[in-house]
């Protein structure tokens, strides 16, 4: 590790304080109950509280589905953009940035308006069943659709940066002249070199989905973030404990993803 | 497609390649304007020309990466114009480093065999054999970023040869390398090509490179073929003024046509090749054919000299302002200082003439 100069230590220390003090305060709040001393009751209580497992599982499932959909959508799109239509890039960039500009409240208002078309106008058409299916509380696919849109700006940027670092056209052509068909060239020659970008996209999407509250709450579903808020209304200590736990959980998931990707990368670059 | 069983040596029948009135337009620009060219079996043909002359487009059409607006590409007499790139049976080495960064040198070479579903053991041994062929037998486990530019292009060459293609396509494979590596690698490419007897097309904008390694050189300009000939013929008897000036160095000296002869520098010399219609012409001369003699009374002056080793290239400014390049042996060149008066003459031989260029 590079030697850190004193002023760097100062900045590092300040940043650490800024992050760690609230965290430490949260932890102290959950374990130090007035009159009882130190206790881990708040944490043990989580597991027995109704809805913890199911809401967490729902969030993870939603995250997995969102990652799959957004990558399947954007990877071919960005590669095609790079190879076939570089002039369309600014257009796609603007479109993918729109979700940053539109506030989630407006977004969810639009979605619920559209969902109301189901009972209002479409009740006699087969499409009605589709509207019912995507709002299935066990797995509300409408949330995946919403999250895909919300993840677009992050995933697009991560993929674009990754694609900039490799000469996609030459890689594809080299693969093609080695007898690879189009899909083979994409999967065998381009994707392995986008590993970093794909992992980044997955990280960002995972973090986004685990923490998303507005859309899922207003549409009436209960993934993890909504559940935390609901629980907090009744028991403040429990809700903070859950927040701390969810923070740790997100970290662990990100670390797991990073080490999974990182390990294969180091073995790949070893001579 | 049965690239798995045969050995390197049995390439008794090399392929022919033919371009038939190939035309390609990109919007308003015409990259290829009716290119006709036939490559003989086992031949090493260089496509030479200034950038934008369509040489790379022609090569990419043979590889299947570009499609002609009209015309056709034939390999062994078979029209392959509609065959997709991955079934063309053409190995290609690219200008930029094109190795797959996530694969070792060995896996890069074996990539094509993997696409053809060759068994692991067989493809590893075949890839190792090819790496040995390009002199990198010990570098199989290295990754592209651990190899020098020259080594990367060697691996790319091995990769291109792995499927025993019918034609080998080289798209300026040496232009990213430094001068020394460039020389050794180009000799090696030539040696390999002779050994394998594979029909090869080599795109370059470097005329020295083209002349030194190709069996024949096709000079292109503005999407058309200017001349296709053996290097010596191309240099000695260029068919057009463009070829004459693009290949090697040429000076233009104003002269006056008179029937089949031309009057230049006070001499009367026969004209070689086509005689233009105009009477005011330029005589095209190579620097090694220009005689320069020190002469205090001469109207010509030495404008610049540069030392080339065995010879000195002297830039002479004639009385009328025309600049002529001449190569003189180093020991004579030493006597020609800047501003020295000289007399310029041409040997009594037929000369090439071209219509005078409008300034």
Coordinates of C-alpha atoms in Angstrom, one line a residue:
Chain A
X1 CA 0.0 0.0 0.0
X2 CA 1.2 3.5 -0.8
X3 CA 2.4 5.5 2.1
X4 CA -0.2 8.0 3.2
X5 CA 0.8 11.6 3.8
X6 CA -0.5 13.3 7.0
X7 CA -3.1 15.4 5.2
X8 CA -4.4 12.3 3.5
X9 CA -4.8 10.7 6.9
X10 CA -6.8 13.8 8.0
X11 CA -9.2 13.5 5.1
X12 CA -9.5 9.8 5.5
X13 CA -10.2 10.2 9.2
X14 CA -12.9 12.9 8.6
X15 CA -14.6 10.7 6.0
X16 CA -14.5 7.7 8.3
X17 CA -16.0 9.8 11.1
X18 CA -18.7 11.0 8.8
X19 CA -19.7 7.5 7.9
X20 CA -19.0 5.6 11.1
X21 CA -20.4 7.9 13.8
X22 CA -24.1 7.6 12.7
X23 CA -23.5 3.9 12.2
X24 CA -22.0 3.5 15.7
X25 CA -24.9 5.6 17.1
X26 CA -27.4 3.3 15.5
X27 CA -25.7 0.2 16.9
X28 CA -25.5 1.7 20.4
X29 CA -29.2 2.7 20.2
X30 CA -30.2 -0.9 19.4
X31 CA -28.1 -2.7 22.0
X32 CA -28.2 -0.2 24.9
X33 CA -31.7 -0.3 26.3
X34 CA -32.3 2.2 29.2
X35 CA -32.7 0.3 32.4
X36 CA -31.7 -3.1 31.0
X37 CA -28.0 -2.4 30.0
X38 CA -26.5 -4.1 27.0
X39 CA -28.8 -6.6 25.2
X40 CA -29.1 -8.1 21.8
X41 CA -32.8 -8.5 22.1
X42 CA -33.6 -6.2 19.2
X43 CA -31.6 -8.4 16.9
X44 CA -33.0 -11.7 18.0
X45 CA -36.4 -10.3 17.8
X46 CA -35.9 -9.6 14.1
X47 CA -35.9 -13.2 13.2
X48 CA -39.1 -13.9 14.9
X49 CA -40.9 -10.8 13.5
X50 CA -43.5 -11.6 10.9
X51 CA -42.5 -10.8 7.3
X52 CA -38.7 -10.5 7.7
X53 CA -37.8 -13.6 5.7
X54 CA -40.5 -13.2 3.1
X55 CA -39.8 -9.5 2.4
X56 CA -36.1 -10.0 2.2
X57 CA -36.5 -12.9 -0.2
X58 CA -38.9 -10.9 -2.3
X59 CA -36.3 -8.1 -2.6
X60 CA -33.6 -10.5 -3.5
X61 CA -35.8 -12.1 -6.2
X62 CA -36.7 -8.7 -7.5
X63 CA -33.1 -7.7 -7.6
X64 CA -32.1 -10.9 -9.5
X65 CA -34.9 -10.5 -12.0
X66 CA -34.1 -6.8 -12.5
X67 CA -30.4 -7.5 -13.1
X68 CA -31.2 -10.2 -15.6
X69 CA -33.7 -8.1 -17.5
X70 CA -31.7 -4.9 -17.6
X71 CA -28.5 -6.6 -18.7
X72 CA -30.3 -8.6 -21.4
X73 CA -31.8 -5.4 -22.6
X74 CA -28.8 -3.1 -22.4
X75 CA -25.8 -5.3 -23.3
X76 CA -27.0 -6.1 -26.9
X77 CA -28.2 -2.6 -27.2
X78 CA -24.9 -0.9 -26.2
X79 CA -22.9 -3.3 -28.3
X80 CA -25.1 -2.8 -31.3
X81 CA -24.9 1.0 -30.7
X82 CA -21.1 0.8 -30.8
X83 CA -20.9 -1.4 -33.9
X84 CA -23.8 -0.3 -36.0
X85 CA -25.1 3.1 -35.1
X86 CA -22.6 5.3 -33.2
X87 CA -24.6 8.4 -34.2
X88 CA -27.6 7.2 -32.1
X89 CA -25.5 7.2 -29.0
X90 CA -26.4 10.7 -27.7
X91 CA -30.1 9.8 -28.2
X92 CA -29.8 6.6 -26.2
X93 CA -27.7 8.4 -23.5
X94 CA -30.4 11.0 -23.0
X95 CA -33.2 8.4 -22.9
X96 CA -31.3 6.3 -20.4
X97 CA -30.7 9.4 -18.2
X98 CA -34.4 10.4 -18.1
X99 CA -35.1 8.3 -15.0
X100 CA -32.7 10.5 -13.1
X101 CA -34.7 13.6 -14.0
X102 CA -38.2 12.2 -13.5
X103 CA -38.9 12.1 -9.7
X104 CA -40.0 8.6 -8.4
X105 CA -43.3 10.1 -7.2
X106 CA -44.2 11.2 -10.7
X107 CA -43.0 7.9 -12.1
X108 CA -45.1 5.8 -9.7
X109 CA -48.1 8.1 -10.4
X110 CA -47.8 7.3 -14.0
X111 CA -47.5 3.6 -13.4
X112 CA -50.6 3.4 -11.2
X113 CA -52.6 5.4 -13.7
X114 CA -51.6 2.8 -16.4
X115 CA -52.4 -0.1 -14.0
X116 CA -55.9 1.4 -13.5
X117 CA -56.6 0.9 -17.2
X118 CA -56.8 -2.8 -16.4
X119 CA -60.1 -2.7 -14.5
X120 CA -61.3 0.5 -16.2
X121 CA -60.9 -0.3 -19.9
X122 CA -59.5 -3.7 -20.4
X123 CA -61.6 -5.9 -18.2
X124 CA -63.1 -7.6 -21.2
X125 CA -59.9 -8.3 -23.0
X126 CA -57.3 -11.0 -22.5
X127 CA -54.8 -8.2 -21.6
X128 CA -56.6 -7.9 -18.3
X129 CA -55.1 -11.2 -17.1
X130 CA -51.7 -9.8 -17.9
X131 CA -52.4 -6.8 -15.7
X132 CA -53.4 -9.0 -12.9
X133 CA -50.4 -11.3 -13.4
X134 CA -47.8 -8.5 -13.2
X135 CA -49.4 -7.3 -9.9
X136 CA -49.2 -10.8 -8.2
X137 CA -48.2 -9.9 -4.7
X138 CA -46.0 -13.0 -4.5
X139 CA -43.8 -11.7 -7.3
X140 CA -45.0 -8.3 -8.5
X141 CA -43.4 -8.2 -12.0
X142 CA -44.5 -4.6 -12.4
X143 CA -41.8 -3.7 -9.8
X144 CA -39.2 -5.4 -12.0
X145 CA -40.3 -3.3 -14.9
X146 CA -40.1 -0.1 -12.8
X147 CA -36.7 -1.0 -11.4
X148 CA -35.4 -1.8 -14.8
X149 CA -36.2 1.8 -15.9
X150 CA -34.8 3.2 -12.7
X151 CA -31.5 1.2 -13.1
X152 CA -31.1 2.3 -16.8
X153 CA -28.9 5.4 -16.1
X154 CA -26.5 3.5 -13.9
X155 CA -26.3 0.4 -16.0
X156 CA -25.9 2.3 -19.2
X157 CA -23.0 4.3 -17.8
X158 CA -21.3 1.3 -16.4
X159 CA -21.6 -0.6 -19.7
X160 CA -20.6 2.3 -21.8
X161 CA -17.4 2.8 -19.7
X162 CA -16.6 -0.9 -20.1
X163 CA -17.2 -0.8 -23.8
X164 CA -15.0 2.2 -24.2
X165 CA -12.1 0.3 -22.8
X166 CA -12.2 -2.5 -25.4
X167 CA -12.1 -2.4 -29.2
X168 CA -15.4 -4.2 -29.7
X169 CA -15.3 -4.0 -33.5
X170 CA -11.9 -5.6 -33.8
X171 CA -12.7 -8.3 -31.2
X172 CA -15.9 -9.2 -33.0
X173 CA -14.2 -9.3 -36.4
X174 CA -11.3 -11.3 -35.1
X175 CA -13.7 -13.8 -33.6
X176 CA -15.8 -13.9 -36.8
X177 CA -12.7 -14.6 -38.9
X178 CA -11.9 -17.4 -36.5
X179 CA -15.2 -19.0 -37.5
X180 CA -17.4 -17.7 -34.7
X181 CA -21.0 -16.8 -35.5
X182 CA -22.4 -13.5 -34.3
X183 CA -23.8 -14.8 -31.0
X184 CA -20.7 -16.8 -30.4
X185 CA -18.5 -13.7 -31.1
X186 CA -20.5 -11.7 -28.6
X187 CA -20.5 -14.4 -25.8
X188 CA -17.0 -15.7 -26.3
X189 CA -15.0 -12.6 -27.3
X190 CA -16.8 -9.5 -26.1
X191 CA -18.6 -10.4 -22.9
X192 CA -15.6 -11.9 -21.0
X193 CA -13.9 -8.6 -21.6
X194 CA -16.8 -6.7 -20.1
X195 CA -16.7 -8.6 -16.8
X196 CA -15.9 -5.5 -14.8
X197 CA -18.7 -3.5 -16.4
X198 CA -21.2 -6.3 -15.9
X199 CA -20.3 -6.7 -12.2
X200 CA -20.6 -2.9 -11.7
X201 CA -24.0 -2.9 -13.3
X202 CA -25.1 -5.8 -11.1
X203 CA -23.8 -4.0 -7.9
X204 CA -25.6 -0.8 -8.7
X205 CA -28.8 -2.6 -9.5
X206 CA -28.7 -4.7 -6.4
X207 CA -28.1 -1.7 -4.2
X208 CA -30.9 0.2 -5.9
X209 CA -33.4 -2.6 -5.6
X210 CA -32.6 -3.5 -1.9
X211 CA -33.1 0.2 -0.9
X212 CA -36.0 1.2 -3.1
X213 CA -39.0 2.4 -1.1
X214 CA -41.2 5.0 -3.0
X215 CA -42.4 2.9 -5.9
X216 CA -43.0 -0.3 -4.1
X217 CA -44.7 1.3 -1.2
X218 CA -47.0 3.4 -3.3
X219 CA -48.0 0.5 -5.4
X220 CA -48.8 -1.4 -2.3
X221 CA -46.1 -4.1 -2.2
X222 CA -43.9 -5.1 0.7
X223 CA -40.3 -5.7 -0.2
X224 CA -37.6 -5.3 2.4
X225 CA -37.3 -1.5 2.5
X226 CA -41.1 -1.1 2.9
X227 CA -41.1 -3.8 5.6
X228 CA -38.4 -2.0 7.6
X229 CA -40.4 1.2 7.6
X230 CA -43.6 -0.6 8.5
X231 CA -41.9 -2.3 11.4
X232 CA -40.3 1.0 12.6
X233 CA -43.7 2.6 13.0
X234 CA -44.3 0.1 15.8
X235 CA -40.9 -0.5 17.4
X236 CA -38.2 2.1 16.8
X237 CA -35.4 0.0 18.2
X238 CA -36.3 -3.0 16.1
X239 CA -36.4 -0.9 12.9
X240 CA -33.0 0.6 13.5
X241 CA -31.6 -2.9 14.2
X242 CA -33.1 -4.0 10.9
X243 CA -31.5 -1.1 9.1
X244 CA -28.1 -1.9 10.5
X245 CA -28.6 -5.5 9.6
X246 CA -29.7 -4.6 6.1
X247 CA -26.7 -2.4 5.7
X248 CA -24.4 -5.3 6.7
X249 CA -26.3 -7.6 4.4
X250 CA -25.9 -5.3 1.4
X251 CA -22.2 -5.1 2.1
X252 CA -21.9 -8.8 2.4
X253 CA -23.7 -9.3 -0.9
X254 CA -21.6 -6.7 -2.7
X255 CA -18.4 -8.3 -1.2
X256 CA -19.6 -11.7 -2.3
X257 CA -20.3 -10.4 -5.9
X258 CA -17.0 -8.6 -6.0
X259 CA -14.9 -11.5 -4.7
X260 CA -16.6 -13.9 -7.1
X261 CA -15.8 -11.6 -10.0
X262 CA -12.4 -10.7 -8.7
X263 CA -11.2 -14.2 -8.1
X264 CA -11.8 -15.4 -11.6
X265 CA -10.2 -12.2 -12.9
X266 CA -6.9 -12.7 -11.0
X267 CA -6.7 -16.3 -12.0
X268 CA -7.4 -15.2 -15.6
X269 CA -4.5 -12.7 -15.6
X270 CA -2.0 -14.9 -13.9
X271 CA 0.7 -16.1 -16.4
Chain B
X1 CA -14.3 -27.2 -42.8
X2 CA -12.4 -30.4 -42.1
X3 CA -9.5 -28.5 -40.7
X4 CA -8.8 -31.0 -38.0
X5 CA -7.1 -34.0 -39.7
X6 CA -4.7 -32.8 -42.3
X7 CA -1.1 -31.6 -41.7
X8 CA 0.5 -28.3 -42.5
X9 CA 2.5 -29.6 -45.4
X10 CA -0.1 -31.0 -47.7
X11 CA -1.3 -27.7 -49.2
X12 CA -0.9 -28.9 -52.7
X13 CA -3.8 -26.8 -54.0
X14 CA -3.7 -23.2 -52.9
X15 CA -6.8 -21.0 -53.7
X16 CA -7.2 -18.4 -56.3
X17 CA -9.0 -15.1 -55.4
X18 CA -10.7 -12.9 -57.9
X19 CA -12.4 -9.5 -57.5
X20 CA -14.9 -8.8 -60.3
X21 CA -15.9 -5.1 -60.9
X22 CA -16.3 -4.6 -57.1
X23 CA -18.0 -1.4 -56.2
X24 CA -18.8 0.0 -52.8
X25 CA -20.4 3.3 -51.9
X26 CA -20.6 4.7 -48.4
X27 CA -23.3 7.4 -48.9
X28 CA -21.8 9.9 -51.3
X29 CA -18.2 8.6 -51.2
X30 CA -17.1 5.8 -53.5
X31 CA -14.6 3.5 -51.7
X32 CA -14.3 1.0 -54.5
X33 CA -15.0 2.0 -58.1
X34 CA -15.0 -1.2 -60.1
X35 CA -12.0 -3.1 -58.9
X36 CA -10.9 -6.0 -61.0
X37 CA -8.1 -8.1 -59.7
X38 CA -7.0 -11.8 -59.8
X39 CA -4.7 -13.4 -57.3
X40 CA -2.9 -16.6 -58.4
X41 CA -2.7 -19.6 -56.2
X42 CA -0.1 -19.4 -53.5
X43 CA 0.8 -15.9 -54.4
X44 CA 1.8 -13.1 -52.0
X45 CA 0.0 -10.1 -53.3
X46 CA 0.4 -6.6 -51.8
X47 CA -2.4 -4.0 -52.1
X48 CA -0.6 -0.7 -52.0
X49 CA -2.0 2.8 -52.1
X50 CA -2.5 6.0 -50.2
X51 CA -5.0 6.0 -47.4
X52 CA -8.6 6.1 -48.6
X53 CA -7.8 4.3 -51.9
X54 CA -10.0 1.4 -51.0
X55 CA -7.4 -1.3 -50.4
X56 CA -8.6 -2.1 -46.9
X57 CA -12.2 -2.1 -48.1
X58 CA -11.3 -4.7 -50.8
X59 CA -9.6 -6.9 -48.1
X60 CA -12.5 -6.6 -45.8
X61 CA -14.8 -7.7 -48.6
X62 CA -12.8 -10.8 -49.0
X63 CA -13.0 -11.4 -45.3
X64 CA -16.8 -10.9 -45.4
X65 CA -16.8 -7.8 -43.1
X66 CA -18.0 -5.5 -45.9
X67 CA -20.5 -6.1 -48.7
X68 CA -20.1 -4.8 -52.2
X69 CA -22.7 -2.5 -53.7
X70 CA -22.2 -4.5 -56.9
X71 CA -19.7 -6.9 -58.2
X72 CA -18.5 -10.2 -56.8
X73 CA -15.7 -11.9 -54.9
X74 CA -14.6 -15.3 -56.0
X75 CA -12.4 -17.8 -54.1
X76 CA -11.3 -20.8 -56.2
X77 CA -13.8 -19.7 -58.8
X78 CA -16.7 -19.9 -56.3
X79 CA -18.8 -16.8 -55.6
X80 CA -18.5 -16.1 -51.9
X81 CA -20.1 -12.6 -52.0
X82 CA -23.1 -13.8 -49.9
X83 CA -21.2 -16.2 -47.6
X84 CA -21.1 -14.8 -44.0
X85 CA -17.7 -13.9 -42.6
X86 CA -17.4 -16.9 -40.3
X87 CA -17.8 -19.4 -43.2
X88 CA -15.3 -17.7 -45.5
X89 CA -12.3 -19.8 -44.6
X90 CA -10.1 -16.7 -44.5
X91 CA -7.6 -16.1 -41.7
X92 CA -7.0 -12.4 -40.9
X93 CA -4.4 -10.4 -39.0
X94 CA -5.5 -6.9 -38.1
X95 CA -3.7 -3.6 -37.9
X96 CA -4.5 -3.0 -34.3
X97 CA -3.8 -5.6 -31.6
X98 CA -6.7 -7.9 -31.9
X99 CA -5.9 -10.7 -29.5
X100 CA -8.7 -11.6 -27.0
X101 CA -7.4 -10.0 -23.8
X102 CA -9.0 -12.6 -21.6
X103 CA -7.3 -15.6 -23.2
X104 CA -3.7 -16.8 -23.0
X105 CA -1.7 -16.9 -26.2
X106 CA -2.4 -20.6 -26.5
X107 CA -6.1 -20.1 -26.1
X108 CA -6.1 -17.3 -28.5
X109 CA -4.6 -19.5 -31.2
X110 CA -7.0 -22.3 -30.2
X111 CA -10.1 -20.0 -30.3
X112 CA -11.0 -21.0 -33.9
X113 CA -10.6 -24.7 -33.2
X114 CA -12.9 -24.3 -30.2
X115 CA -15.5 -22.7 -32.5
X116 CA -15.2 -25.7 -34.7
X117 CA -15.7 -28.0 -31.8
X118 CA -12.3 -29.6 -32.0
X119 CA -11.5 -31.8 -28.9
X120 CA -9.5 -30.1 -26.1
X121 CA -6.4 -32.2 -26.3
X122 CA -6.2 -32.0 -30.1
X123 CA -6.7 -28.2 -30.2
X124 CA -4.1 -27.6 -27.5
X125 CA -1.5 -29.6 -29.4
X126 CA -2.4 -28.0 -32.7
X127 CA -2.2 -24.5 -31.1
X128 CA 1.2 -25.3 -29.5
X129 CA 2.4 -26.4 -32.9
X130 CA 1.4 -23.1 -34.4
X131 CA 3.0 -21.1 -31.6
X132 CA 6.2 -23.0 -32.4
X133 CA 5.8 -22.1 -36.0
X134 CA 5.8 -18.4 -35.2
X135 CA 8.7 -18.8 -32.7
X136 CA 6.7 -18.4 -29.5
X137 CA 6.6 -22.0 -28.2
X138 CA 7.5 -20.8 -24.7
X139 CA 5.0 -18.0 -24.5
X140 CA 1.8 -20.1 -24.6
X141 CA 0.7 -19.3 -21.1
X142 CA 1.2 -15.5 -21.4
X143 CA -1.7 -13.1 -21.7
X144 CA -1.7 -10.5 -24.5
X145 CA -0.9 -7.7 -22.1
X146 CA 2.3 -9.6 -21.1
X147 CA 3.5 -9.8 -24.7
X148 CA 5.3 -7.1 -26.8
X149 CA 3.6 -5.7 -29.9
X150 CA 5.6 -7.9 -32.2
X151 CA 4.9 -11.0 -30.2
X152 CA 1.2 -10.1 -30.2
X153 CA 1.1 -9.9 -34.0
X154 CA 2.9 -13.3 -34.2
X155 CA 0.2 -14.8 -32.0
X156 CA -2.4 -13.2 -34.2
X157 CA -0.7 -14.7 -37.2
X158 CA -0.7 -18.1 -35.6
X159 CA -4.4 -17.6 -34.7
X160 CA -5.2 -16.7 -38.3
X161 CA -3.4 -19.9 -39.6
X162 CA -5.0 -22.2 -37.0
X163 CA -8.0 -23.2 -39.1
X164 CA -5.8 -23.7 -42.2
X165 CA -7.6 -21.0 -44.1
X166 CA -7.6 -21.0 -47.9
X167 CA -6.5 -17.3 -47.9
X168 CA -4.5 -15.3 -45.4
X169 CA -5.4 -11.6 -45.1
X170 CA -3.0 -9.2 -43.6
X171 CA -4.4 -5.7 -42.9
X172 CA -1.3 -3.5 -42.3
X173 CA -0.1 -5.9 -39.6
X174 CA 3.2 -4.2 -39.1
X175 CA 2.2 -0.6 -39.0
X176 CA 1.9 -0.4 -35.2
X177 CA 5.3 -1.9 -34.6
X178 CA 8.7 -0.1 -34.3
X179 CA 11.1 -0.2 -37.3
X180 CA 13.3 -3.0 -36.2
X181 CA 10.6 -5.5 -35.2
X182 CA 8.8 -4.5 -38.4
X183 CA 11.7 -5.7 -40.5
X184 CA 12.2 -9.0 -38.8
X185 CA 8.5 -9.8 -38.7
X186 CA 7.9 -9.0 -42.3
X187 CA 10.7 -11.4 -43.3
X188 CA 9.2 -14.0 -41.0
X189 CA 5.7 -13.5 -42.5
X190 CA 7.3 -14.0 -46.0
X191 CA 9.1 -17.2 -44.9
X192 CA 5.9 -18.6 -43.3
X193 CA 3.9 -17.8 -46.4
X194 CA 6.4 -19.5 -48.7
X195 CA 6.5 -22.5 -46.3
X196 CA 2.8 -22.9 -46.3
X197 CA 2.2 -21.9 -49.8
X198 CA -1.0 -20.1 -48.8
X199 CA -2.5 -17.4 -51.0
X200 CA -2.0 -14.1 -49.2
X201 CA -3.2 -10.6 -49.5
X202 CA -1.3 -7.9 -47.7
X203 CA -2.6 -4.4 -47.4
X204 CA 0.0 -1.7 -46.8
X205 CA 0.5 2.0 -47.5
X206 CA 4.3 1.6 -47.2
X207 CA 5.7 1.1 -50.7
X208 CA 9.1 -0.2 -49.4
X209 CA 7.3 -2.9 -47.4
X210 CA 5.2 -3.9 -50.5
X211 CA 8.1 -4.1 -52.9
X212 CA 10.3 -6.0 -50.5
X213 CA 8.0 -8.9 -49.7
X214 CA 5.3 -9.3 -52.3
X215 CA 5.3 -11.5 -55.5
X216 CA 3.2 -8.9 -57.1
X217 CA 2.1 -5.5 -56.0
X218 CA -1.3 -4.0 -56.9
X219 CA -1.3 -0.2 -56.7
X220 CA -4.7 1.3 -56.1
X221 CA -6.0 4.9 -56.4
X222 CA -9.4 6.2 -55.7
X223 CA -11.0 2.8 -55.6
X224 CA -9.5 1.6 -58.9
X225 CA -6.5 -0.6 -59.8
X226 CA -3.7 1.5 -61.3
X227 CA -1.2 -1.3 -62.0
X228 CA -0.6 -4.9 -60.8
X229 CA 2.9 -6.1 -61.5
X230 CA 6.0 -7.7 -60.0
X231 CA 8.0 -5.2 -57.8
X232 CA 10.9 -4.8 -60.3
X233 CA 8.5 -4.0 -63.2
X234 CA 6.4 -1.7 -61.1
X235 CA 9.5 0.3 -60.2
X236 CA 11.2 0.1 -63.5
X237 CA 8.2 0.5 -65.9
X238 CA 5.4 2.1 -64.0
X239 CA 2.2 2.1 -66.1
X240 CA 1.0 5.5 -65.0
X241 CA 2.4 8.7 -63.6
X242 CA 0.6 8.0 -60.3
X243 CA 2.3 4.7 -59.9
X244 CA 5.6 6.2 -60.9
X245 CA 5.4 8.8 -58.2
X246 CA 3.8 6.7 -55.5
X247 CA 6.3 3.8 -55.8
X248 CA 9.8 5.1 -55.1
X249 CA 10.9 8.7 -55.5
X250 CA 10.3 10.6 -58.7
X251 CA 11.3 14.1 -59.8
X252 CA 9.5 16.0 -62.5
X253 CA 11.5 18.0 -65.0
X254 CA 9.7 20.1 -67.5
X255 CA 10.4 19.1 -71.2
X256 CA 8.9 19.6 -74.7
X257 CA 7.6 16.7 -76.7
X258 CA 8.6 16.5 -80.3
X259 CA 7.2 13.4 -82.0
X260 CA 8.6 10.3 -80.3
X261 CA 11.3 12.2 -78.5
X262 CA 11.4 14.8 -75.7
X263 CA 13.7 17.7 -75.2
X264 CA 14.8 18.1 -71.6
X265 CA 17.9 19.7 -69.9
X266 CA 19.3 20.4 -73.4
X267 CA 19.2 16.7 -74.3
X268 CA 16.9 14.9 -76.8
X269 CA 15.7 11.5 -75.4
X270 CA 13.3 8.9 -76.7
X271 CA 10.0 8.5 -74.9
X272 CA 9.1 5.3 -73.1
X273 CA 5.5 4.1 -73.0
X274 CA 2.4 6.2 -73.9
X275 CA 3.0 9.6 -75.4
X276 CA 0.6 12.2 -74.0
X277 CA -1.3 14.5 -76.4
X278 CA 0.1 17.8 -74.9
X279 CA 3.4 19.2 -76.0
X280 CA 4.4 20.6 -72.7
X281 CA 5.2 17.6 -70.5
X282 CA 7.1 16.6 -67.4
X283 CA 9.9 14.0 -67.6
X284 CA 9.8 11.6 -64.7
X285 CA 13.2 10.6 -63.3
X286 CA 14.3 8.5 -60.4
X287 CA 17.0 10.0 -58.2
X288 CA 19.5 7.3 -59.0
X289 CA 19.2 8.1 -62.8
X290 CA 20.0 11.8 -62.4
X291 CA 23.7 12.7 -63.0
X292 CA 25.0 15.6 -61.0
X293 CA 28.4 17.1 -61.8
X294 CA 30.0 20.0 -59.9
X295 CA 30.3 23.0 -62.3
X296 CA 30.8 26.6 -61.2
X297 CA 29.2 27.9 -64.4
X298 CA 26.1 25.7 -64.1
X299 CA 22.8 27.4 -63.5
X300 CA 21.6 24.7 -61.1
X301 CA 22.4 25.0 -57.4
X302 CA 22.5 22.5 -54.6
X303 CA 19.5 23.3 -52.3
X304 CA 19.9 20.6 -49.7
X305 CA 21.7 17.4 -49.1
X306 CA 20.9 14.4 -46.9
X307 CA 23.3 11.6 -46.1
X308 CA 21.8 8.1 -46.7
X309 CA 24.8 6.0 -46.0
X310 CA 26.0 4.6 -49.3
X311 CA 24.7 7.6 -51.2
X312 CA 23.9 11.3 -50.6
X313 CA 20.6 12.5 -51.8
X314 CA 21.1 16.0 -53.3
X315 CA 18.2 18.3 -53.9
X316 CA 19.1 20.5 -56.9
X317 CA 17.3 23.6 -57.8
X318 CA 17.4 24.2 -61.6
X319 CA 17.6 27.6 -63.2
X320 CA 13.8 27.7 -63.7
X321 CA 13.2 26.8 -60.1
X322 CA 12.3 23.1 -60.6
X323 CA 13.6 20.9 -57.8
X324 CA 15.2 17.6 -58.8
X325 CA 16.4 14.9 -56.4
X326 CA 19.5 13.0 -57.3
X327 CA 21.4 10.2 -55.5
X328 CA 25.2 10.5 -55.8
X329 CA 27.8 8.2 -54.3
X330 CA 28.9 9.4 -50.8
X331 CA 32.4 10.3 -51.8
X332 CA 31.2 12.5 -54.7
X333 CA 28.5 14.0 -52.6
X334 CA 31.0 15.3 -50.1
X335 CA 32.2 17.8 -52.7
X336 CA 28.7 19.2 -53.2
X337 CA 28.2 21.9 -50.6
X338 CA 25.1 23.9 -50.1
X339 CA 24.7 26.5 -52.8
X340 CA 27.4 24.9 -55.0
X341 CA 26.9 25.3 -58.8
X342 CA 26.2 22.0 -60.6
X343 CA 25.2 20.7 -64.0
X344 CA 22.4 18.1 -64.2
X345 CA 22.0 15.6 -67.0
X346 CA 20.2 12.4 -67.7
X347 CA 21.6 9.1 -69.1
X348 CA 21.0 8.5 -72.8
X349 CA 18.0 6.2 -72.2
X350 CA 14.3 6.3 -72.9
X351 CA 12.4 8.3 -70.3
X352 CA 8.8 8.3 -68.9
X353 CA 6.8 11.4 -69.5
X354 CA 3.5 12.7 -68.1
X355 CA 1.3 15.6 -68.8
X356 CA 2.4 18.7 -67.0
X357 CA 0.6 19.1 -63.7
X358 CA -1.4 22.3 -63.4
X359 CA -0.3 24.1 -60.3

